[in-house]
Amino acid sequence: MAKYGMLIDAGRCTGCGACRIACQMQWQLPPEIAYNRLEHREKGTYPKVKWEITPVQCQHCDNPPCLHVCPTGATYKRSDGIVLIDHKKCIGCKYCMVACPYGARTLDHEKMVPEKCRFCADYVVQGQQPPCVSTCMNEVRVFGDLEDPNSKINKLLATGSVYQLLPERGTQPRIYYVKR
Amino acid sequence: MDSAVTWKRVSLLMMLLGAVGAGAILLFGEDVLGTTDGVPWGSLIATYLFFAAASVGLTLMASLWYVFGVEAFKPLTKRALYLAIISVLMGFGAIGLELGRPLNMFWLIFSPNFSSAIWWMGTLYAVYLGFRILCVYCIYKNDERKVLTFSRITVVAGLLAVSNLGSVFGNAQARPFWQGAAMPIYFIIVALLTGAAILIITFAMLEKAKPLGSGNGEALLPLLGRLLLYFVVAFGFFKFWYLSNSIYGVNPGTYEGAKVLLSGPLSLQFWVMEVGLAIMVPLFLLARPNSYTNGKLLWAALISLAGVFFAHQNFVLAGQLAPLQVIPGDTLMYQQYQAMPAEWSIIIGGIGALIYFSLWVEQKYFRSTAAA
């Protein structure tokens, strides 16, 4: 069974926002809703100042707090590691939004469901890449099967130095970041 | 009864305002609320906390006679039970409007997630309300033995429900300002404070309405005043140590949450409305039990209730306005939240409904009994 994950080399990101637009096109989202975002920050002191951009989205945690707090099990985790939402069970309590340490959820005001990145679950099982991956001109994101030793993501994870966001929370995120 | 008629009219107007706000929320959803992705829980959650905790507080006050046998509190028990039911129903109304898809709530039964504090909250409050209603039914039937049994069960269910309410926040690992074992205790303190204040208002008003009133308020009010004083002191004590430890420890998230209250965007609301109204003014009015008058107690209760509402709002917001530190070293900005008119109208409507239905119960059950 595949276990999907992602590697993000944020040092390559130009901040063009194509990943956001591609995701919005894929899921037919209104302009104000996005399942991924870019965090900007200034690093260093003058004259050695850098502008760093970090793409952030649902981390598809192995120990997802949004799943534990959901009162009806609307948030669930597939055997391939993808965390999804069953709309028909969601009561709109927004506890998942409060519980997510990554601020990855965004409320769909029409459906009243706290939405998030789906890792393009229906497409990746057919061997396709999520559009945030395929549309990026600098290959910031690499998506693949963490269980497959020959997958590109596994080879990169083996050779590079990586970190996860907020590991101290114990969420065991499935998205890795290349150290800068 | 002139004042009762006036209060009924005023409370009906308040309910009408609440109905307009409820209609707006039902029609336009989150668009008319001040909540955002960064601050998903707003004033309606605070309103729910206020009424849900108040209900258990009233139940605990009633238990002083029913469960613990303190005879001095016997006269307040029946009214406390009715008020507890009305209050929790108002709370359910507020949370029902806050929920985006309340019609899906049947999944709480068919697809329960036992690791969710909100699932336990719904279940425990449903059990609590069920036994509370049974209890009132048995009072109506004059079955004292069952009243005692159901009262004991309800006190346990109520304590579990309100402490679990604290646990909803205490479990939120992503929000360090809320997280911790202190929250269930805090909610029990707030519940007791709220319950005592509501009963003081009820009995002070009944005293005014004499000779028809049958509240024995003369003996009860000073007792309730002392209790309110103790609960206000406990509340202030908790706040002081919680916030001072949060500041002293400089733990990420906890520190920022405390700063939101002490010197951040909620500082005015914290110092004036919470510290001032929930702690300082009631302390000043209640500090000398020998000087208690009905008017003084009434004002202390009214002011502390207003303060407690803002304390709930501050509590809910402080945990969220403190920003999440997702990227190490990020420069963090406070989240923004402003309660919208629809939210205020629900708060006003909820208080109006509490007044209206309390008067209705008073006239239908207590006054008619007294007259007979």
Coordinates of N, CA, C and O in Angstrom, one line a residue, chain B residues 151-211:
Chain B
S151 N -31.8 14.3 40.9 CA -31.0 15.4 41.2 C -29.5 15.0 41.4 O -28.6 15.7 41.0
R152 N -29.4 13.9 42.1 CA -28.0 13.4 42.4 C -27.3 13.1 41.0 O -26.1 13.4 40.8
I153 N -28.1 12.4 40.2 CA -27.5 12.0 38.9 C -27.2 13.3 38.1 O -26.1 13.4 37.4
T154 N -28.1 14.2 38.1 CA -27.9 15.5 37.3 C -26.7 16.3 37.8 O -26.0 16.8 37.0
V155 N -26.5 16.3 39.1 CA -25.3 17.0 39.6 C -24.0 16.4 39.1 O -23.1 17.1 38.6
V156 N -24.0 15.1 39.1 CA -22.8 14.4 38.5 C -22.7 14.7 37.0 O -21.6 15.0 36.5
A157 N -23.8 14.5 36.3 CA -23.8 14.8 34.9 C -23.4 16.2 34.6 O -22.6 16.5 33.6
G158 N -23.9 17.1 35.4 CA -23.6 18.6 35.2 C -22.1 18.9 35.4 O -21.5 19.6 34.6
L159 N -21.6 18.3 36.5 CA -20.2 18.5 36.8 C -19.3 18.0 35.7 O -18.3 18.6 35.3
L160 N -19.7 16.8 35.2 CA -18.9 16.2 34.1 C -19.0 17.0 32.8 O -18.1 17.3 32.1
A161 N -20.3 17.5 32.6 CA -20.5 18.3 31.4 C -19.7 19.6 31.4 O -19.1 20.0 30.4
V162 N -19.8 20.3 32.5 CA -19.1 21.7 32.5 C -17.6 21.5 32.6 O -16.9 22.3 32.0
S163 N -17.1 20.5 33.3 CA -15.7 20.3 33.3 C -15.2 19.8 31.9 O -14.1 20.2 31.5
N164 N -16.0 19.0 31.2 CA -15.6 18.6 29.9 C -15.6 19.8 28.9 O -14.9 19.9 28.0
L165 N -16.5 20.8 29.2 CA -16.5 22.0 28.4 C -15.2 22.7 28.5 O -14.6 23.2 27.5
G166 N -14.6 22.7 29.7 CA -13.3 23.2 29.9 C -12.3 22.3 29.1 O -11.3 22.8 28.6
S167 N -12.5 21.1 29.1 CA -11.6 20.1 28.4 C -11.6 20.3 26.9 O -10.6 20.0 26.2
V168 N -12.8 20.8 26.4 CA -12.8 21.1 24.9 C -11.7 22.1 24.6 O -11.0 22.0 23.6
F169 N -11.4 23.0 25.5 CA -10.4 24.0 25.3 C -9.0 23.4 25.8 O -8.0 23.6 25.2
G170 N -9.1 22.8 26.9 CA -7.9 22.2 27.5 C -7.2 21.2 26.6 O -6.0 21.0 26.7
N171 N -8.0 20.5 25.8 CA -7.4 19.5 24.9 C -6.8 20.1 23.6 O -6.1 19.4 22.9
A172 N -7.0 21.4 23.4 CA -6.6 22.0 22.1 C -5.1 22.3 22.1 O -4.6 23.4 22.5
Q173 N -4.3 21.3 21.7 CA -2.9 21.3 21.8 C -2.3 22.5 21.0 O -1.3 23.0 21.3
A174 N -3.0 22.8 19.9 CA -2.5 23.9 19.0 C -2.7 25.3 19.6 O -2.1 26.2 19.1
R175 N -3.5 25.4 20.7 CA -3.7 26.7 21.3 C -3.2 26.6 22.7 O -4.0 26.4 23.7
P176 N -1.9 26.9 22.9 CA -1.3 26.6 24.3 C -2.0 27.5 25.4 O -1.9 27.1 26.5
F177 N -2.5 28.6 25.0 CA -3.1 29.5 26.0 C -4.3 28.8 26.7 O -4.6 29.0 27.9
W178 N -5.0 27.9 26.0 CA -6.1 27.2 26.6 C -5.7 25.9 27.2 O -6.3 25.3 28.1
Q179 N -4.6 25.3 26.6 CA -4.3 23.9 26.9 C -3.9 23.7 28.4 O -3.2 24.5 29.0
G180 N -4.4 22.6 28.9 CA -4.0 22.3 30.3 C -5.1 21.8 31.2 O -6.3 21.9 30.8
A181 N -4.7 21.2 32.3 CA -5.7 20.5 33.2 C -6.4 21.5 34.0 O -7.4 21.2 34.7
A182 N -6.0 22.8 34.0 CA -6.7 23.8 34.8 C -8.1 24.2 34.3 O -8.9 24.7 35.0
M183 N -8.3 24.0 33.0 CA -9.5 24.5 32.3 C -10.8 23.9 32.9 O -11.8 24.6 33.2
P184 N -10.9 22.6 33.1 CA -12.1 22.0 33.7 C -12.4 22.7 35.1 O -13.6 22.9 35.4
I185 N -11.4 22.9 35.9 CA -11.6 23.5 37.2 C -12.1 25.0 37.0 O -13.0 25.4 37.7
Y186 N -11.5 25.7 36.1 CA -11.9 27.1 35.8 C -13.4 27.1 35.5 O -14.1 28.0 35.9
F187 N -13.8 26.2 34.6 CA -15.2 26.2 34.2 C -16.2 25.9 35.3 O -17.3 26.5 35.4
I188 N -15.7 25.1 36.3 CA -16.6 24.9 37.4 C -16.7 26.1 38.3 O -17.8 26.5 38.8
I189 N -15.6 26.8 38.5 CA -15.6 28.1 39.2 C -16.6 29.1 38.6 O -17.4 29.7 39.2
V190 N -16.4 29.3 37.2 CA -17.3 30.2 36.5 C -18.7 29.8 36.6 O -19.6 30.7 36.7
A191 N -19.0 28.5 36.5 CA -20.4 28.0 36.6 C -21.0 28.4 37.9 O -22.1 28.9 38.0
L192 N -20.3 28.2 39.0 CA -20.8 28.5 40.3 C -21.0 30.0 40.5 O -22.1 30.4 41.0
L193 N -20.1 30.8 40.0 CA -20.2 32.2 40.0 C -21.5 32.7 39.3 O -22.3 33.5 39.8
T194 N -21.7 32.2 38.1 CA -22.8 32.6 37.3 C -24.1 32.1 37.9 O -25.1 32.9 38.0
G195 N -24.1 30.9 38.4 CA -25.3 30.4 39.0 C -25.7 31.2 40.3 O -26.9 31.5 40.4
A196 N -24.8 31.5 41.1 CA -25.1 32.3 42.3 C -25.6 33.7 41.9 O -26.6 34.2 42.5
A197 N -25.0 34.3 40.9 CA -25.4 35.6 40.5 C -26.8 35.6 39.9 O -27.7 36.5 40.2
I198 N -27.2 34.6 39.1 CA -28.5 34.5 38.5 C -29.6 34.3 39.7 O -30.6 34.9 39.6
L199 N -29.2 33.5 40.6 CA -30.2 33.3 41.7 C -30.3 34.6 42.6 O -31.5 34.9 43.1
I200 N -29.3 35.3 42.8 CA -29.4 36.6 43.5 C -30.4 37.5 42.8 O -31.3 38.1 43.4
I201 N -30.2 37.6 41.5 CA -31.1 38.5 40.7 C -32.5 38.0 40.8 O -33.4 38.8 41.1
T202 N -32.7 36.7 40.7 CA -34.1 36.1 40.8 C -34.7 36.5 42.1 O -35.9 37.0 42.2
F203 N -34.0 36.2 43.2 CA -34.6 36.4 44.5 C -34.7 37.9 44.9 O -35.6 38.3 45.6
A204 N -33.8 38.7 44.4 CA -33.9 40.1 44.7 C -35.1 40.7 44.0 O -35.9 41.5 44.5
M205 N -35.4 40.2 42.8 CA -36.6 40.7 42.1 C -37.9 40.1 42.7 O -38.9 40.8 42.8
L206 N -37.8 38.9 43.2 CA -38.9 38.4 44.0 C -39.2 39.1 45.2 O -40.4 39.4 45.6
E207 N -38.2 39.6 45.9 CA -38.4 40.4 47.1 C -39.1 41.7 46.8 O -39.9 42.1 47.5
K208 N -38.7 42.2 45.6 CA -39.3 43.5 45.2 C -40.8 43.3 44.9 O -41.6 44.1 45.1
A209 N -41.1 42.1 44.4 CA -42.5 41.8 44.0 C -43.4 41.3 45.2 O -44.5 40.9 44.9
K210 N -42.9 41.3 46.4 CA -43.7 40.9 47.5 C -45.0 41.8 47.6 O -45.0 42.9 47.1
P211 N -46.1 41.3 48.1 CA -46.3 40.1 48.9 C -46.5 38.8 48.1 O -46.5 37.7 48.7

